Every structure is written in C-alpha cells, then in structure tokens.
Amino acid sequence: MEQDRLYQDPDLADFYDVENVWSADQDCCRSLAEGCASVLDLGCGTGWLAAALAAEAERAVFGVDPAGAMLDIARARPGGDRVTWVRGDGRSVRLGRRFDLVVLTGHAFQVFLTPEDQLAALRTIAAHLAPTGRFIFDSRNPAVEEWREWTPETSAHRIDHPRFGAVDAWNDVEHNPATGVVTYGTYYRIVADGRLLSSRSRIAFPPRPQLEALIGQAGLAVDTWLGDWTGAPWTPASRDHIPLGRLLRS
C-alpha cells in the first residue's frame, strides 16, 4: 500500500469532506451498529462515521487510518474526542481487542493492490471480530468499469471550498488490464491564485470470485452479498461488491 498525497497532504485532505456527503453507506453502518457495544472503523478517513457512531450511543468506537492528515481532521471534528483514533496500516494493525462490528467504507478496501495485501486486510478484520460480531466493506465491481467516468471531460466541476474559495476540480485515469489496477489523478486549481494541488492514486478492482476466496482464507464467512448500500441484492451488474458477514465457524 502506497503513501497517497490525496490523504497525506493536509491541503488535499481538507477537500475530502467538501467532496463527500453523508450517504447510504453511513446510514447502513449506523443501522448495523444498533445494539453494538463496540465498533471498529477501519480506514476511517476524516472520522465522520466514527464520530457519529460514538455520539449516538454509549459504545466504544475506534477509528484506524494510515493518513495522519485525515486523522488530524477526525480528532478536531465535533464528537472526535469520544473516539479512540489510531494511526495504523489496515494490513498489520492489531489493537488487542475485539469488536461487535467492523466496517470499512468509502471503497477503502481498494487501496490494497495485491491479493496478498487484500488477504492481510481481511485477516485484520477477522482478528478484531468478536465471536458474534459482523463485518461489512465495499469494493467496486470491475465489470461496471466505473473508472471510465473519471476522465477530465466527465469529472470536471467547480467547488466552493470554505478555505480556498472557488476551486476547479477534475480527474484523469489509466487502467492496467493486466493487473486490474487503476491509476487516477486528482486535481484542484484554486481560482484566486491559480495554485494547483494534485495527487496520483492507485486502487485495485478485485472480482467477486477473488474476494470470496480471500474472505474464506481469512477465516471469515459472508451471510449476504449486497449490490449497493441501500440493501439491494448483488447482481453481476451491481456497481459494488458489499459482503456482510461474520467469523467462519469451525
């Protein structure tokens, strides 16, 4: 897993909450967290979901992310003081405790580029699940080829940023058919002074059979495959693979 300026650079990280709104994935995770005494948000980013889960009930919430700039935002947000924030790698972090629910949202699973890294992340989930706990994560369906929407022509938009003012934003993209890895650029040009902030990111698009095999190897079992965060069942045309499951019972 590579260091990504999109999340590590404080100026770029400051765009995350502006570009992303509360959506169905957070609603789904809040519903799953009902009755849970503990939740682990693995790849918590700016901590929006973790802080909300900690605020709405008396539960222990941990947020783990490798990006210090994202965690700085998480700690400063309202309710951030109720979450235990940990800077850590999803492949190797071990917190020494288990949770009723482990979530990995925002397609964060796709930063693990190889089957070996994906298996390591899944083993991290398994290592932190309580015997009756559940896990859920999302990964884009490669059959949909969503990366085709990330060209400069289709992605260009203007942002009204609270700190930078008007900002022109766009992406570009490259797909490696041999590896399935997509490399995309993120660009923000600040209108007031012309300054350009940019990053290049790499993500994987593992197919469902690969995910199924790795989930089993990690000691996990899937109860339901969802096709989106509203709860629709998975089909080959679904935009996402979303497994909802538990520890594999021997």
C-alpha positions as a Python dict, from the first residue, in 0.01 Angstrom:
ca = {
    (1, 'M'): (0, 0, 0),
    (2, 'E'): (149, 331, -110),
    (3, 'Q'): (159, 668, 61),
    (4, 'D'): (-108, 874, -116),
    (5, 'R'): (-84, 1254, -111),
    (6, 'L'): (-460, 1275, -156),
    (7, 'Y'): (-493, 1171, 208),
    (8, 'Q'): (-150, 1253, 349),
    (9, 'D'): (-123, 1617, 235),
    (10, 'P'): (-320, 1847, 471),
    (11, 'D'): (-440, 2076, 191),
    (12, 'L'): (-565, 1783, -19),
    (13, 'A'): (-717, 1607, 281),
    (14, 'D'): (-912, 1925, 350),
    (15, 'F'): (-1116, 1858, 36),
    (16, 'Y'): (-1245, 1518, 149),
    (17, 'D'): (-1547, 1632, 349),
    (18, 'V'): (-1628, 1900, 90),
    (19, 'E'): (-1635, 1642, -190),
    (20, 'N'): (-1817, 1370, 4),
    (21, 'V'): (-2158, 1397, 166),
    (22, 'W'): (-2325, 1171, 422),
    (23, 'S'): (-2472, 889, 219),
    (24, 'A'): (-2621, 540, 223),
    (25, 'D'): (-2304, 367, 342),
    (26, 'Q'): (-2303, 566, 665),
    (27, 'D'): (-2676, 507, 712),
    (28, 'C'): (-2629, 133, 664),
    (29, 'C'): (-2342, 119, 914),
    (30, 'R'): (-2542, 316, 1169),
    (31, 'S'): (-2822, 64, 1135),
    (32, 'L'): (-2582, -229, 1175),
    (33, 'A'): (-2431, -63, 1483),
    (34, 'E'): (-2762, -58, 1669),
    (35, 'G'): (-2720, -266, 1982),
    (36, 'C'): (-2343, -291, 1937),
    (37, 'A'): (-2124, -205, 2234),
    (38, 'S'): (-1812, -161, 2020),
    (39, 'V'): (-1733, -65, 1660),
    (40, 'L'): (-1408, -55, 1465),
    (41, 'D'): (-1399, 181, 1166),
    (42, 'L'): (-1102, 53, 967),
    (43, 'G'): (-987, 314, 717),
    (44, 'C'): (-1186, 581, 900),
    (45, 'G'): (-1054, 876, 698),
    (46, 'T'): (-1173, 1207, 841),
    (47, 'G'): (-1378, 1023, 1102),
    (48, 'W'): (-1725, 1140, 1010),
    (49, 'L'): (-1886, 799, 1058),
    (50, 'A'): (-1684, 702, 1366),
    (51, 'A'): (-1769, 1028, 1545),
    (52, 'A'): (-2139, 985, 1464),
    (53, 'L'): (-2139, 628, 1595),
    (54, 'A'): (-1968, 737, 1916),
    (55, 'A'): (-2210, 1026, 1968),
    (56, 'E'): (-2536, 837, 1928),
    (57, 'A'): (-2485, 564, 2191),
    (58, 'E'): (-2268, 455, 2478),
    (59, 'R'): (-2029, 239, 2280),
    (60, 'A'): (-1655, 209, 2232),
    (61, 'V'): (-1557, 331, 1885),
    (62, 'F'): (-1208, 302, 1737),
    (63, 'G'): (-1105, 468, 1411),
    (64, 'V'): (-793, 345, 1232),
    (65, 'D'): (-628, 511, 931),
    (66, 'P'): (-273, 534, 794),
    (67, 'A'): (-304, 902, 697),
    (68, 'G'): (-206, 1148, 966),
    (69, 'A'): (-366, 1444, 787),
    (70, 'M'): (-702, 1266, 779),
    (71, 'L'): (-677, 1175, 1148),
    (72, 'D'): (-598, 1538, 1235),
    (73, 'I'): (-934, 1632, 1082),
    (74, 'A'): (-1103, 1343, 1263),
    (75, 'R'): (-970, 1444, 1603),
    (76, 'A'): (-1083, 1805, 1557),
    (77, 'R'): (-1438, 1730, 1441),
    (78, 'P'): (-1734, 1756, 1683),
    (79, 'G'): (-1753, 1434, 1880),
    (80, 'G'): (-1399, 1338, 1785),
    (81, 'D'): (-1297, 1328, 2150),
    (82, 'R'): (-1527, 1029, 2204),
    (83, 'V'): (-1340, 810, 1954),
    (84, 'T'): (-1007, 633, 2003),
    (85, 'W'): (-808, 729, 1693),
    (86, 'V'): (-519, 508, 1585),
    (87, 'R'): (-273, 573, 1304),
    (88, 'G'): (-218, 230, 1157),
    (89, 'D'): (-194, 13, 846),
    (90, 'G'): (-505, -196, 780),
    (91, 'R'): (-288, -493, 684),
    (92, 'S'): (-100, -516, 1011),
    (93, 'V'): (-265, -313, 1287),
    (94, 'R'): (-361, -512, 1595),
    (95, 'L'): (-548, -338, 1873),
    (96, 'G'): (-560, -623, 2124),
    (97, 'R'): (-939, -625, 2145),
    (98, 'R'): (-1243, -746, 1952),
    (99, 'F'): (-1547, -557, 1828),
    (100, 'D'): (-1916, -625, 1768),
    (101, 'L'): (-1892, -456, 1428),
    (102, 'V'): (-1602, -387, 1192),
    (103, 'V'): (-1668, -155, 897),
    (104, 'L'): (-1451, -49, 602),
    (105, 'T'): (-1639, 201, 386),
    (106, 'G'): (-1568, 453, 110),
    (107, 'H'): (-1413, 183, -111),
    (108, 'A'): (-1110, 198, 116),
    (109, 'F'): (-1056, -175, 64),
    (110, 'Q'): (-941, -98, -289),
    (111, 'V'): (-619, 67, -171),
    (112, 'F'): (-491, -289, -110),
    (113, 'L'): (-348, -356, -455),
    (114, 'T'): (-248, -722, -444),
    (115, 'P'): (-425, -1040, -330),
    (116, 'E'): (-161, -1070, -58),
    (117, 'D'): (-242, -724, 78),
    (118, 'Q'): (-615, -786, 47),
    (119, 'L'): (-582, -1108, 244),
    (120, 'A'): (-380, -928, 512),
    (121, 'A'): (-654, -664, 548),
    (122, 'L'): (-921, -933, 573),
    (123, 'R'): (-718, -1108, 842),
    (124, 'T'): (-709, -779, 1030),
    (125, 'I'): (-1089, -776, 1019),
    (126, 'A'): (-1101, -1135, 1145),
    (127, 'A'): (-853, -1062, 1424),
    (128, 'H'): (-1079, -787, 1559),
    (129, 'L'): (-1421, -951, 1531),
    (130, 'A'): (-1600, -1070, 1842),
    (131, 'P'): (-1735, -1428, 1820),
    (132, 'T'): (-2081, -1296, 1732),
    (133, 'G'): (-1958, -981, 1557),
    (134, 'R'): (-2023, -879, 1198),
    (135, 'F'): (-1817, -709, 929),
    (136, 'I'): (-1902, -514, 614),
    (137, 'F'): (-1694, -346, 344),
    (138, 'D'): (-1732, -232, -16),
    (139, 'S'): (-1530, -273, -334),
    (140, 'R'): (-1631, -154, -681),
    (141, 'N'): (-1740, -418, -932),
    (142, 'P'): (-1478, -424, -1212),
    (143, 'A'): (-1741, -541, -1463),
    (144, 'V'): (-1905, -196, -1442),
    (145, 'E'): (-1577, -22, -1535),
    (146, 'E'): (-1660, 282, -1326),
    (147, 'W'): (-1316, 427, -1395),
    (148, 'R'): (-1436, 523, -1744),
    (149, 'E'): (-1630, 805, -1572),
    (150, 'W'): (-1312, 957, -1427),
    (151, 'T'): (-1188, 1141, -1736),
    (152, 'P'): (-1121, 1517, -1735),
    (153, 'E'): (-1426, 1574, -1956),
    (154, 'T'): (-1674, 1386, -1736),
    (155, 'S'): (-1529, 1471, -1396),
    (156, 'A'): (-1472, 1848, -1425),
    (157, 'H'): (-1663, 2053, -1165),
    (158, 'R'): (-1626, 2365, -953),
    (159, 'I'): (-1612, 2356, -573),
    (160, 'D'): (-1689, 2632, -327),
    (161, 'H'): (-1429, 2550, -65),
    (162, 'P'): (-1464, 2711, 281),
    (163, 'R'): (-1090, 2787, 298),
    (164, 'F'): (-977, 2821, -65),
    (165, 'G'): (-1289, 2972, -220),
    (166, 'A'): (-1372, 2875, -579),
    (167, 'V'): (-1175, 2571, -695),
    (168, 'D'): (-1184, 2392, -1032),
    (169, 'A'): (-1154, 2017, -987),
    (170, 'W'): (-1109, 1724, -1224),
    (171, 'N'): (-961, 1374, -1257),
    (172, 'D'): (-777, 1171, -1514),
    (173, 'V'): (-738, 795, -1523),
    (174, 'E'): (-540, 498, -1655),
    (175, 'H'): (-644, 133, -1637),
    (176, 'N'): (-395, -154, -1649),
    (177, 'P'): (-589, -451, -1786),
    (178, 'A'): (-309, -692, -1695),
    (179, 'T'): (-326, -615, -1322),
    (180, 'G'): (-672, -460, -1294),
    (181, 'V'): (-516, -165, -1111),
    (182, 'V'): (-648, 182, -1190),
    (183, 'T'): (-428, 490, -1151),
    (184, 'Y'): (-616, 818, -1126),
    (185, 'G'): (-511, 1177, -1081),
    (186, 'T'): (-697, 1428, -865),
    (187, 'Y'): (-652, 1797, -944),
    (188, 'Y'): (-767, 2112, -764),
    (189, 'R'): (-686, 2450, -917),
    (190, 'I'): (-755, 2739, -679),
    (191, 'V'): (-917, 3013, -885),
    (192, 'A'): (-794, 3305, -671),
    (193, 'D'): (-422, 3240, -718),
    (194, 'G'): (-400, 2965, -981),
    (195, 'R'): (-226, 2724, -744),
    (196, 'L'): (-263, 2357, -843),
    (197, 'L'): (-294, 2083, -583),
    (198, 'S'): (-268, 1731, -722),
    (199, 'S'): (-212, 1368, -641),
    (200, 'R'): (-195, 1029, -812),
    (201, 'S'): (-368, 731, -654),
    (202, 'R'): (-377, 360, -732),
    (203, 'I'): (-664, 126, -650),
    (204, 'A'): (-749, -235, -729),
    (205, 'F'): (-1077, -377, -858),
    (206, 'P'): (-1079, -738, -737),
    (207, 'P'): (-1355, -952, -893),
    (208, 'R'): (-1606, -1126, -669),
    (209, 'P'): (-1456, -1479, -703),
    (210, 'Q'): (-1123, -1343, -580),
    (211, 'L'): (-1292, -1172, -286),
    (212, 'E'): (-1484, -1487, -200),
    (213, 'A'): (-1166, -1696, -192),
    (214, 'L'): (-972, -1443, 16),
    (215, 'I'): (-1256, -1395, 264),
    (216, 'G'): (-1262, -1769, 330),
    (217, 'Q'): (-882, -1785, 364),
    (218, 'A'): (-901, -1507, 624),
    (219, 'G'): (-1139, -1712, 840),
    (220, 'L'): (-1449, -1512, 752),
    (221, 'A'): (-1786, -1609, 609),
    (222, 'V'): (-2034, -1398, 411),
    (223, 'D'): (-2401, -1412, 505),
    (224, 'T'): (-2521, -1168, 237),
    (225, 'W'): (-2373, -1005, -72),
    (226, 'L'): (-2522, -660, -130),
    (227, 'G'): (-2502, -469, -457),
    (228, 'D'): (-2529, -125, -300),
    (229, 'W'): (-2558, 35, 41),
    (230, 'T'): (-2937, 64, 26),
    (231, 'G'): (-2955, -313, 75),
    (232, 'A'): (-3022, -420, -284),
    (233, 'P'): (-2912, -779, -350),
    (234, 'W'): (-2595, -827, -554),
    (235, 'T'): (-2623, -894, -928),
    (236, 'P'): (-2349, -914, -1193),
    (237, 'A'): (-2444, -559, -1294),
    (238, 'S'): (-2419, -413, -941),
    (239, 'R'): (-2177, -124, -902),
    (240, 'D'): (-2036, -266, -578),
    (241, 'H'): (-1944, -589, -406),
    (242, 'I'): (-2055, -548, -43),
    (243, 'P'): (-2011, -858, 174),
    (244, 'L'): (-2185, -863, 511),
    (245, 'G'): (-2061, -1145, 726),
    (246, 'R'): (-1901, -1287, 1039),
    (247, 'L'): (-1624, -1512, 1161),
    (248, 'L'): (-1612, -1853, 996),
    (249, 'R'): (-1737, -2107, 1248),
    (250, 'S'): (-1529, -2422, 1267),
}
